Short mmCIF file of C-alpha atoms in Angstrom, two decimals:
data_model
loop_
_atom_site.label_atom_id
_atom_site.label_comp_id
_atom_site.label_asym_id
_atom_site.label_seq_id
_atom_site.Cartn_x
_atom_site.Cartn_y
_atom_site.Cartn_z
CA MET A 1 98.05 100.64 132.88
CA ILE A 2 99.20 97.06 133.22
CA PHE A 3 97.63 96.11 129.89
CA LEU A 4 100.21 98.25 128.07
CA ARG A 5 102.97 96.07 129.50
CA LEU A 6 101.50 93.01 127.80
CA ASP A 7 102.09 91.99 124.19
CA MET A 8 99.50 91.99 121.43
CA THR A 9 99.08 88.21 121.52
CA THR A 10 98.35 88.17 125.25
CA LEU A 11 95.86 91.01 124.91
CA GLY A 12 94.12 89.16 122.11
CA THR A 13 93.80 86.12 124.37
CA LEU A 14 92.46 88.21 127.26
CA ARG A 15 89.73 89.63 125.02
CA LEU A 16 88.27 86.13 124.75
CA LEU A 17 87.77 85.69 128.51
CA ASN A 18 84.64 87.76 129.00
CA SER A 19 82.88 90.85 127.71
CA MET A 20 84.15 93.13 130.50
CA ILE A 21 87.84 92.45 129.78
CA ARG A 22 87.11 92.67 126.07
CA ARG A 23 85.78 96.21 126.52
CA GLN A 24 88.77 97.16 128.65
CA VAL A 25 91.25 95.90 126.06
CA ASP A 26 89.37 97.52 123.19
CA SER A 27 89.37 100.82 125.07
CA LEU A 28 93.18 101.00 124.87
CA TYR A 29 94.02 103.69 122.33
CA GLU A 30 97.43 102.17 121.51
CA TYR A 31 95.92 98.74 120.95
CA ARG A 32 93.20 100.09 118.65
CA MET A 33 95.58 102.18 116.56
CA LEU A 34 98.02 99.31 116.03
CA ARG A 35 95.25 96.93 114.98
CA ALA A 36 93.67 99.51 112.69
CA HIS A 37 96.76 100.92 110.95
CA ALA A 38 99.50 98.30 111.35
CA ALA A 39 97.55 95.09 110.82
CA GLU A 40 99.94 93.73 108.18
CA THR A 41 102.92 94.38 110.44
CA LEU A 42 101.25 92.56 113.32
CA GLU A 43 100.47 89.63 111.05
CA SER A 44 104.11 89.44 109.94
CA LEU A 45 105.27 89.52 113.56
CA ASP A 46 102.93 86.63 114.32
CA ILE A 47 104.39 84.65 111.42
CA ALA A 48 107.89 85.42 112.66
CA GLN A 49 106.78 84.26 116.14
CA CYS A 50 108.15 87.45 117.71
CA THR A 51 105.00 89.23 118.89
CA HIS A 52 105.30 87.94 122.45
CA PHE A 53 108.77 89.45 122.94
CA PHE A 54 107.67 93.08 123.10
CA PRO A 55 104.93 94.91 125.05
CA VAL A 56 102.32 97.12 123.45
CA HIS A 57 103.76 100.36 124.82
CA GLN A 58 107.14 99.66 123.19
CA LEU A 59 105.58 98.76 119.85
CA TYR A 60 103.37 101.86 119.93
CA ARG A 61 106.35 104.05 120.78
CA GLU A 62 108.09 102.90 117.60
CA PHE A 63 104.80 103.26 115.74
CA CYS A 64 104.80 107.00 116.52
CA HIS A 65 108.55 107.49 116.02
CA PRO A 66 109.16 108.47 112.36
CA ARG A 67 112.96 108.47 112.22
CA CYS A 68 115.41 105.64 111.88
CA ARG A 69 117.06 104.84 115.22
CA THR A 70 120.49 105.06 113.59
CA CYS A 71 120.18 108.07 111.26
CA PRO A 72 117.81 111.05 110.82
CA ASP A 73 116.08 109.60 107.72
CA PHE A 74 112.54 108.25 107.79
CA GLY A 75 112.49 104.58 108.76
CA PRO A 76 109.83 102.57 106.90
CA PHE A 77 110.88 99.24 108.46
CA LEU A 78 110.83 97.59 111.85
CA TYR A 79 113.93 95.62 112.79
CA ILE A 80 112.26 92.64 114.45
CA PRO A 81 114.98 91.41 116.87
CA THR A 82 115.00 94.72 118.76
CA HIS A 83 111.66 96.19 117.62
CA SER A 84 113.35 99.41 116.49
CA ARG A 85 112.54 101.53 113.46
CA VAL A 86 115.17 101.50 110.74
CA CYS A 87 115.76 102.62 107.16
CA LEU A 88 117.01 100.43 104.34
CA GLN A 89 120.47 101.98 104.17
CA CYS A 90 121.18 101.40 107.87
CA VAL A 91 119.84 97.88 108.14
CA LEU A 92 121.99 96.78 105.22
CA ARG A 93 125.20 98.58 106.17
CA HIS A 94 125.57 98.90 109.93
CA ASP A 95 126.91 96.23 112.26
CA PRO A 96 124.16 96.50 114.94
CA TYR A 97 121.76 94.93 112.42
CA ARG A 98 123.78 91.79 111.74
CA VAL A 99 121.83 88.54 111.93
CA ALA A 100 122.83 84.89 111.75
CA ALA A 101 121.17 81.51 111.56
CA LEU A 102 120.27 80.03 114.93
CA ASP A 103 122.15 76.78 114.33
CA VAL A 104 125.36 78.77 113.70
CA GLY A 105 124.88 80.54 117.01
CA PHE A 106 124.42 77.23 118.79
CA ALA A 107 127.57 75.82 117.19
CA CYS A 108 129.67 78.82 118.18
CA TYR A 109 128.17 79.44 121.61
CA PRO A 110 126.60 76.30 123.12
CA PHE A 111 125.39 78.28 126.15
CA LEU A 112 122.74 79.87 123.89
CA ARG A 113 120.80 76.62 124.07
CA ARG A 114 120.22 77.28 127.77
CA GLY A 115 119.37 80.96 127.40
CA ARG A 116 117.62 80.92 124.04
CA TRP A 117 114.32 82.11 125.53
CA ASP A 118 115.98 85.42 126.40
CA LEU A 119 117.13 85.84 122.80
CA PRO A 120 114.56 87.06 120.23
CA ILE A 121 114.43 84.56 117.37
CA VAL A 122 112.99 85.53 113.98
CA CYS A 123 111.30 82.68 112.11
CA PHE A 124 110.50 83.12 108.43
CA LEU A 125 109.47 81.14 105.37
CA ASP A 126 111.08 81.64 101.99
CA LEU A 127 109.94 80.37 98.60
CA LEU A 128 113.00 79.07 96.77
CA GLU A 129 112.77 77.14 93.50
CA GLY A 130 109.14 76.26 94.10
CA GLN A 131 109.69 74.96 97.64
CA TYR A 132 109.24 76.64 101.00
CA THR A 133 112.29 76.76 103.24
CA SER A 134 112.34 77.93 106.84
CA GLU A 135 115.12 79.47 108.87
CA MET A 136 115.48 81.00 112.32
CA LEU A 137 117.62 84.11 112.72
CA ILE A 138 119.16 85.75 115.78
CA ASP A 139 120.62 89.19 116.36
CA VAL A 140 124.42 88.93 116.46
CA THR A 141 124.89 91.94 118.74
CA HIS A 142 122.46 90.53 121.29
CA ALA A 143 124.08 87.09 121.14
CA GLN A 144 127.56 88.51 121.65
CA LEU A 145 126.34 90.58 124.61
CA MET A 146 124.86 87.47 126.23
CA TYR A 147 128.13 85.65 125.64
CA GLN A 148 130.16 88.41 127.29
CA GLN A 149 127.85 88.44 130.30
CA GLN A 150 128.17 84.67 130.60
CA GLN A 151 131.96 84.93 130.43
CA GLN A 152 132.03 87.51 133.22
CA GLN A 153 129.96 85.29 135.49
CA GLN A 154 132.30 82.33 135.12
CA PRO A 155 135.51 82.09 137.18
CA PRO A 156 138.75 82.68 135.22
CA GLN A 157 140.25 79.56 133.69
CA SER A 158 143.92 78.79 133.30
CA GLY A 159 145.37 78.09 129.90
CA SER A 160 143.63 78.88 126.65
CA SER A 161 140.29 80.59 126.82
CA ARG A 162 137.18 79.80 124.83
CA LYS A 163 136.63 83.47 124.04
CA GLU A 164 139.18 83.88 121.26
CA PRO A 165 138.34 80.64 119.37
CA ALA A 166 134.66 81.52 119.57
CA ALA A 167 135.30 84.99 118.13
CA GLN A 168 137.35 83.51 115.29
CA GLU A 169 134.63 80.97 114.62
CA TRP A 170 132.04 83.72 114.41
CA MET A 171 134.11 85.55 111.82
CA TYR A 172 134.45 82.39 109.74
CA ARG A 173 131.00 80.87 110.04
CA LEU A 174 128.88 83.95 110.56
CA GLN A 175 128.60 84.93 106.92
CA ASP A 176 126.34 87.98 107.01
CA THR A 177 124.13 88.49 103.94
CA TYR A 178 121.90 91.30 102.73
CA GLN A 179 119.07 88.81 102.22
CA ARG A 180 119.10 87.75 105.86
CA ARG A 181 119.14 91.33 107.03
CA LEU A 182 116.09 92.09 104.92
CA ARG A 183 114.32 89.02 106.28
CA SER A 184 114.77 90.35 109.79
CA THR A 185 112.67 93.45 108.99
CA VAL A 186 109.03 94.15 108.22
CA ALA A 187 107.29 97.17 106.70
CA PHE A 188 106.05 99.42 109.49
CA PRO A 189 103.95 102.55 108.87
CA CYS A 190 104.37 105.62 111.05
CA TRP A 191 101.42 106.98 112.99
CA ASP A 192 101.08 110.75 113.31
CA PRO A 193 98.78 111.31 116.32
CA HIS A 194 98.29 114.99 115.44
CA ALA A 195 97.36 114.51 111.78
CA ARG A 196 95.75 111.14 112.64
CA VAL A 197 97.22 109.43 109.61
CA ALA A 198 99.56 106.47 109.14
CA GLU A 199 102.33 107.01 106.59
CA PRO A 200 104.07 104.00 105.03
CA GLY A 201 106.54 106.29 103.26
CA VAL A 202 106.79 107.59 99.71
CA TYR A 203 109.68 107.18 97.29
CA CYS A 204 111.31 109.57 94.85
CA TYR A 205 111.08 108.36 91.28
CA GLY A 206 113.57 111.02 90.20
CA CYS A 207 116.34 109.58 92.40
CA THR A 208 115.80 106.10 91.01
CA LYS A 209 115.77 107.42 87.45
CA PHE A 210 118.93 109.46 88.02
CA TRP A 211 120.72 106.43 89.45
CA GLU A 212 119.73 104.11 86.62
CA ILE A 213 120.84 106.61 83.96
CA SER A 214 123.99 108.08 85.47
CA ARG A 215 125.65 105.16 87.24
CA GLY A 216 129.07 104.20 85.94
CA LYS A 217 129.56 101.90 82.99
CA SER A 218 131.60 99.53 85.14
CA ARG A 219 128.43 98.68 87.03
CA ARG A 220 126.72 97.44 83.88
CA ASN A 221 128.89 94.33 84.05
CA PRO A 222 129.07 93.66 87.80
CA ARG A 223 131.33 91.00 89.22
CA ASN A 224 128.53 89.89 91.51
CA ARG A 225 124.86 90.62 91.97
CA GLN A 226 125.40 92.88 94.98
CA GLU A 227 127.24 95.43 92.81
CA HIS A 228 123.93 96.10 91.06
CA TYR A 229 122.44 97.51 94.25
CA ALA A 230 122.51 101.26 94.83
CA TRP A 231 122.99 100.86 98.57
CA ASN A 232 126.22 98.95 97.97
CA THR A 233 128.05 101.98 96.56
CA THR A 234 128.83 105.61 97.28
CA SER A 235 128.19 106.84 93.73
CA ALA A 236 126.25 110.06 93.20
CA GLY A 237 122.50 109.58 93.46
CA SER A 238 122.71 106.20 95.20
CA LYS A 239 121.59 107.55 98.57
CA GLY A 240 118.15 108.46 97.23
CA VAL A 241 117.37 105.06 95.73
CA ASP A 242 114.99 103.02 97.89
CA ARG A 243 114.94 105.84 100.44
CA ALA A 244 111.50 106.48 101.91
CA PHE A 245 110.21 109.94 102.79
CA ARG A 246 107.34 111.38 104.74
CA VAL A 247 105.17 113.71 102.70
CA PRO A 248 106.11 116.80 104.80
CA ASP A 249 109.79 116.05 104.11
CA LEU A 250 109.45 116.06 100.31
CA PRO A 251 109.98 119.82 99.69
CA GLN A 252 113.32 119.70 101.47
CA HIS A 253 114.35 116.64 99.45
CA PHE A 254 113.33 118.16 96.12
CA ALA A 255 115.71 121.05 96.77
CA THR A 256 118.66 118.65 96.46
CA CYS A 257 117.21 115.79 94.38
CA PRO A 258 119.71 115.34 91.50
CA ASP A 259 116.99 114.62 88.95
CA VAL A 260 114.89 117.66 89.90
CA VAL A 261 117.95 119.94 90.00
CA ARG A 262 119.03 118.75 86.56
CA LYS A 263 115.56 119.29 85.10
CA LEU A 264 115.30 122.77 86.54
CA TRP A 265 118.74 123.62 85.16
CA LYS A 266 117.77 122.37 81.71
CA GLY A 267 114.28 123.86 81.86
CA GLU A 268 112.61 120.50 81.26
CA ASP A 269 108.99 119.68 82.04
CA HIS A 270 108.09 117.65 85.11
CA THR A 271 105.24 115.65 83.58
CA ALA A 272 105.58 111.96 84.46
CA LEU A 273 105.55 109.70 81.42
CA ARG A 274 105.38 105.96 80.99
CA PHE A 275 105.97 104.47 77.53
CA GLY A 276 105.74 108.00 76.16
CA GLU A 277 102.27 108.65 77.60
CA SER A 278 101.25 110.79 80.54
CA VAL A 279 100.31 108.71 83.56
CA GLY A 280 97.83 111.17 85.06
CA ARG A 281 97.70 114.27 87.18
CA ILE A 282 100.96 115.63 88.60
CA ILE A 283 100.69 117.38 91.97
CA ARG A 284 103.62 119.66 92.59
CA VAL A 285 104.76 120.46 96.11
CA ASP A 286 106.11 123.97 96.58
CA ALA A 287 108.85 125.04 98.99
CA SER A 288 106.36 125.73 101.80
CA GLY A 289 104.94 122.22 101.66
CA GLY A 290 101.66 123.21 99.98
CA ARG A 291 100.27 121.98 96.72
CA GLY A 292 101.24 123.98 93.70
CA THR A 293 99.73 124.08 90.24
CA GLY A 294 98.73 120.81 88.69
CA ARG A 295 99.67 119.68 85.21
CA SER A 296 97.80 116.81 83.63
CA ALA A 297 97.26 115.15 80.30
CA ARG A 298 95.01 112.22 80.87
CA VAL A 299 95.41 109.09 78.81
CA GLY A 300 92.31 108.46 76.73
CA LYS A 301 90.46 105.21 77.22
CA LYS A 302 90.18 102.96 74.20
#
């Protein structure tokens, strides 16, 4: 259907034309599921002014795709410039997710000013020291691809070429940061059409606890703030920190979770405590994915 080739903003505008088109748009299963279960993601895309770049069928395809497009882990985020699902580890480490400020791209490659409408631009607001600041980000891989295509279309020039200086300028001025990479993503739940449930992802407290306790002493006095982050190291246990899981994937993870393995080896209890008190009912997941026996010690109300 042609409606699936339109973006969410255009479909929302069409709904206002008359009651017949409104019923047709509302009858789209993909449109209804996105509005019902990914409303916060759609709102963030509107704020970033990127909704119009991608059709509904592409957004829904990522909505139903649970895995990161770079690795087999669950991807709880949507990388806005390409509308692809991604996990935290990949978006912070891999080159295809590099982003840069738009003004830097214009300074390095002036031709982008002419073709900017073909380049997805992520707009965001940031609260810094009590004041809102705005910035526009572009995908570096996409910008470099456009530059290469533009170079191939131009006739060869004698003498020095612009290509090498531009590449050197990118390396100097295009200072990639973890903060900018995070700003180019948005939380994106995964829709399971068979179970009819949207999963935002769950996190393993044991992995975070293991990392905080067992990380090296040298990291307690980091040279810079980035050395505090688990995803900036290859130390044991760091891979599980900030890693999201789907509920059906938890039994497989618990088989190798360093905190669970250590507790089983020591014969320790699995009751979750906070400030020395039980925080409620603990539901154990057995190896087959079912719920095991529960262990609870409810905190009394004062």
